[in-house]
Tab-separated table of C-alpha atoms in Angstrom:
chain	number	residue	atom	x	y	z
A	301	MET	CA	60.818	54.657	-80.277
A	302	LYS	CA	61.177	50.995	-79.387
A	303	SER	CA	63.279	50.323	-76.308
A	304	VAL	CA	66.446	48.211	-76.475
A	305	LEU	CA	65.663	44.597	-75.621
A	306	THR	CA	67.423	43.511	-72.452
A	307	GLU	CA	65.505	40.265	-71.803
A	308	TYR	CA	65.676	37.034	-73.738
A	309	LEU	CA	64.139	33.559	-73.731
A	310	ARG	CA	65.987	30.272	-73.404
A	311	PRO	CA	65.130	26.693	-72.417
A	312	VAL	CA	65.141	25.914	-68.709
A	313	ALA	CA	68.412	24.466	-67.411
A	314	ALA	CA	68.800	22.278	-64.326
A	315	GLU	CA	70.325	25.145	-62.382
A	316	ASP	CA	67.182	27.240	-62.961
A	317	VAL	CA	64.912	24.950	-60.913
A	318	PRO	CA	65.427	26.690	-57.527
A	319	ALA	CA	64.647	30.055	-59.136
A	320	LEU	CA	61.536	28.619	-60.765
A	321	LEU	CA	60.263	27.191	-57.492
A	322	ALA	CA	60.917	30.579	-55.870
A	323	LEU	CA	58.841	32.210	-58.632
A	324	ARG	CA	56.013	29.821	-57.835
A	325	VAL	CA	56.159	30.587	-54.098
A	326	GLU	CA	56.222	34.318	-54.803
A	327	ALA	CA	53.210	33.965	-57.117
A	328	GLU	CA	51.286	31.999	-54.488
A	329	GLY	CA	51.787	34.795	-51.960
A	330	TRP	CA	50.855	37.510	-54.435
A	331	LEU	CA	47.681	35.676	-55.482
A	332	ARG	CA	46.577	35.472	-51.845
A	333	THR	CA	46.795	39.267	-51.607
A	334	LYS	CA	44.447	39.497	-54.606
A	335	GLY	CA	41.682	37.597	-52.866
A	336	THR	CA	41.833	34.522	-55.070
A	337	ASP	CA	42.226	30.942	-53.880
A	338	GLN	CA	44.335	30.035	-56.909
A	339	TRP	CA	47.229	27.732	-56.008
A	340	SER	CA	46.313	27.920	-52.308
A	341	ASP	CA	45.104	24.309	-52.066
A	342	PRO	CA	48.044	22.129	-50.912
A	343	GLU	CA	46.788	18.995	-52.684
A	344	THR	CA	46.205	20.570	-56.072
A	345	GLY	CA	49.372	22.628	-55.667
A	346	GLU	CA	51.507	19.542	-55.094
A	347	ARG	CA	49.989	17.829	-58.125
A	348	ALA	CA	50.590	20.910	-60.270
A	349	ILE	CA	54.224	21.163	-59.188
A	350	THR	CA	54.792	17.496	-60.036
A	351	LYS	CA	53.402	18.085	-63.548
A	352	TRP	CA	55.508	21.216	-63.869
A	353	ARG	CA	58.690	19.373	-62.933
A	354	ALA	CA	57.853	16.833	-65.635
A	355	SER	CA	57.548	19.599	-68.228
A	356	ILE	CA	60.956	20.940	-67.127
A	357	ASP	CA	62.550	17.485	-67.347
A	358	GLU	CA	61.028	16.946	-70.806
A	359	GLY	CA	62.352	20.233	-72.196
A	360	ARG	CA	58.972	21.953	-72.465
A	361	ALA	CA	59.703	24.856	-70.116
A	362	TRP	CA	61.375	28.151	-70.937
A	363	VAL	CA	62.645	31.096	-68.903
A	364	VAL	CA	63.053	34.800	-69.540
A	365	ILE	CA	66.463	36.027	-68.403
A	366	GLY	CA	67.076	39.651	-67.486
A	367	GLU	CA	70.107	41.838	-68.062
A	368	ARG	CA	71.608	40.726	-64.730
A	369	ASP	CA	71.195	37.056	-65.682
A	370	GLU	CA	68.301	36.570	-63.263
A	371	VAL	CA	65.167	34.565	-64.033
A	372	LEU	CA	62.309	37.025	-64.583
A	373	ALA	CA	59.581	34.747	-65.896
A	374	THR	CA	58.772	31.250	-67.062
A	375	VAL	CA	56.337	29.531	-69.388
A	376	SER	CA	55.698	25.928	-70.386
A	377	ARG	CA	53.887	24.195	-73.181
A	378	GLY	CA	52.453	20.743	-73.085
A	379	PRO	CA	49.997	18.178	-74.345
A	380	VAL	CA	46.281	18.765	-74.450
A	381	ASP	CA	44.591	18.412	-71.059
A	382	ARG	CA	41.838	15.879	-71.614
A	383	ASP	CA	39.992	16.994	-68.483
A	384	PHE	CA	39.040	20.089	-70.479
A	385	TRP	CA	39.501	19.772	-74.249
A	386	THR	CA	37.690	17.118	-76.286
A	387	ASP	CA	38.013	15.629	-79.751
A	388	ALA	CA	35.402	18.130	-80.930
A	389	ASP	CA	37.901	20.905	-80.103
A	390	ARG	CA	40.405	19.402	-82.566
A	391	PRO	CA	43.201	19.257	-79.966
A	392	GLU	CA	45.938	19.022	-82.587
A	393	SER	CA	44.949	22.450	-83.927
A	394	ALA	CA	46.329	24.267	-80.874
A	395	LEU	CA	49.447	24.949	-78.867
A	396	TYR	CA	48.721	24.626	-75.127
A	397	LEU	CA	50.291	27.253	-72.874
A	398	TYR	CA	50.902	26.468	-69.198
A	399	LYS	CA	52.610	27.898	-66.124
A	400	LEU	CA	53.109	31.486	-67.237
A	401	ILE	CA	54.642	33.175	-64.179
A	402	VAL	CA	56.292	36.600	-64.083
A	403	SER	CA	58.421	37.789	-61.168
A	404	ARG	CA	56.984	40.690	-59.208
A	405	LYS	CA	60.219	42.614	-59.829
A	406	ALA	CA	59.433	42.465	-63.559
A	407	SER	CA	55.806	43.543	-63.133
A	408	GLY	CA	54.816	46.318	-65.514
A	409	GLN	CA	57.341	45.349	-68.205
A	410	GLN	CA	54.682	43.483	-70.228
A	411	LEU	CA	56.742	40.300	-70.169
A	412	GLY	CA	53.599	38.189	-69.990
A	413	THR	CA	52.281	39.797	-73.158
A	414	ARG	CA	55.583	39.314	-74.974
A	415	ILE	CA	55.828	35.663	-73.888
A	416	ILE	CA	52.325	34.981	-75.177
A	417	ASP	CA	53.267	36.656	-78.467
A	418	TRP	CA	56.245	34.297	-78.742
A	419	MET	CA	53.997	31.307	-78.133
A	420	SER	CA	51.635	32.677	-80.774
A	421	ARG	CA	54.487	32.804	-83.273
A	422	LEU	CA	55.439	29.217	-82.438
A	423	ALA	CA	51.878	28.067	-82.976
A	424	ALA	CA	51.777	29.734	-86.387
A	425	LEU	CA	55.143	28.252	-87.376
A	426	GLU	CA	53.821	24.797	-86.552
A	427	GLY	CA	50.710	25.342	-88.651
A	428	ARG	CA	48.388	25.403	-85.655
A	429	SER	CA	45.288	27.578	-85.473
A	430	TRP	CA	45.170	28.486	-81.790
A	431	VAL	CA	47.035	29.189	-78.584
A	432	ARG	CA	44.951	27.720	-75.762
A	433	ILE	CA	44.913	28.135	-71.999
A	434	ASP	CA	42.991	26.870	-69.020
A	435	THR	CA	42.936	29.006	-65.896
A	436	TRP	CA	41.535	28.938	-62.383
A	437	ARG	CA	37.755	29.093	-62.628
A	438	THR	CA	37.297	31.717	-59.900
A	439	ASN	CA	40.140	34.080	-60.849
A	440	THR	CA	38.100	36.633	-62.776
A	441	GLY	CA	40.954	39.124	-62.774
A	442	LEU	CA	43.117	36.653	-64.682
A	443	HIS	CA	40.275	35.974	-67.108
A	444	ALA	CA	40.040	39.689	-67.828
A	445	TYR	CA	43.823	39.904	-68.338
A	446	TYR	CA	43.781	37.207	-70.997
A	447	GLU	CA	40.725	38.698	-72.669
A	448	ARG	CA	42.550	42.038	-72.936
A	449	LEU	CA	45.290	40.171	-74.790
A	450	GLY	CA	42.862	38.817	-77.373
A	451	PHE	CA	41.839	35.474	-75.857
A	452	ARG	CA	38.202	34.486	-76.254
A	453	HIS	CA	36.411	32.448	-73.634
A	454	VAL	CA	35.419	29.076	-75.116
A	455	ARG	CA	33.587	27.566	-72.126
A	456	THR	CA	34.104	26.648	-68.490
A	457	GLU	CA	34.552	23.028	-67.435
A	458	ALA	CA	34.258	21.988	-63.785
A	459	PRO	CA	35.552	18.449	-63.158
A	460	HIS	CA	35.284	17.697	-59.444
A	461	HIS	CA	39.017	17.004	-59.045
A	462	ARG	CA	40.217	20.222	-60.725
A	463	ARG	CA	40.049	23.913	-59.798
A	464	SER	CA	41.053	25.093	-63.259
A	465	GLY	CA	38.665	24.950	-66.204
A	466	TRP	CA	38.118	28.450	-67.622
A	467	LEU	CA	39.061	27.719	-71.222
A	468	ALA	CA	40.114	30.343	-73.744
A	469	GLN	CA	41.988	30.587	-77.022
A	470	ARG	CA	43.644	33.173	-79.263
A	471	PRO	CA	44.387	32.846	-82.980
A	472	ALA	CA	47.897	31.600	-83.730
A	473	GLY	CA	50.118	34.309	-85.184
A	474	GLU	CA	48.205	37.135	-83.532
A	475	LEU	CA	50.600	39.555	-81.801
A	476	ALA	CA	49.770	42.161	-79.180
A	477	MET	CA	53.247	43.760	-79.300
A	478	PRO	CA	54.711	43.050	-82.763
A	479	ASP	CA	57.379	45.757	-82.350
A	480	ASP	CA	58.735	44.407	-79.065
A	481	LEU	CA	59.346	40.685	-79.606
A	482	LEU	CA	61.439	38.663	-77.177
A	483	PRO	CA	64.685	37.392	-78.687
A	484	VAL	CA	65.713	33.799	-78.071
A	485	TYR	CA	69.050	32.632	-76.783
A	486	PRO	CA	71.151	30.682	-79.298
A	487	VAL	CA	71.757	26.956	-79.038
A	488	ALA	CA	73.623	25.748	-75.966
A	489	GLY	CA	77.342	26.461	-76.012
A	490	GLN	CA	77.097	29.686	-78.006
A	491	SER	CA	77.193	33.176	-76.570
A	492	GLY	CA	75.285	36.320	-77.413
A	493	ARG	CA	71.632	36.915	-78.137
A	494	THR	CA	69.723	36.554	-81.332
A	495	ASN	CA	66.548	37.680	-82.991
A	496	GLY	CA	66.625	34.670	-85.313
A	497	HIS	CA	64.304	31.671	-85.543
A	498	PRO	CA	62.370	31.437	-82.248
A	499	GLY	CA	62.819	27.667	-81.831
A	500	VAL	CA	60.065	25.137	-81.327
A	501	PRO	CA	60.052	23.215	-78.023
A	502	HIS	CA	58.592	19.733	-78.084
A	503	GLN	CA	54.870	19.170	-77.647
A	504	ARG	CA	53.117	15.847	-77.520
A	505	GLY	CA	49.687	15.302	-79.002
């Protein structure tokens, strides 16, 4: 029997920023314990955080809120990254998923899977063909995680100024957990939770 949903998605608010930065710091520490150098480079980390803050300011970041009103996870969407995807990839055919981070306290709840399913639904609603990601080239454990969720490796790019570049995509509308979808918080100013239209955050390009 499907469990009662106690988590929901909503757009990031200004007051969420400290919690999001704490999620990032927690993820950096956890990644170090896994033997990967992802996010450990101060220069690339600073650049990534600057881009992330821009996505928050532009309304392209979302959070998952738990039953105690704490931030459990975050995800962003954004424009195509031209360091990796070319015109031959038909950039407009995809939704680009960035900065998926799940709190360690929520580990094992399959929030990452459910967030990706929500992004997949958004992509299908927009008439796109794919959900696309780029991940750290050396983090093979993360590659395997995404492949288990139905992503297919497209290719690996290695620009000298980037550590990411493992490119993968999953068909839009494909769901790993169709019976356990994340509900979305109603428009600002309303109360309660809803399983209605999932909302479409802005994406350029």
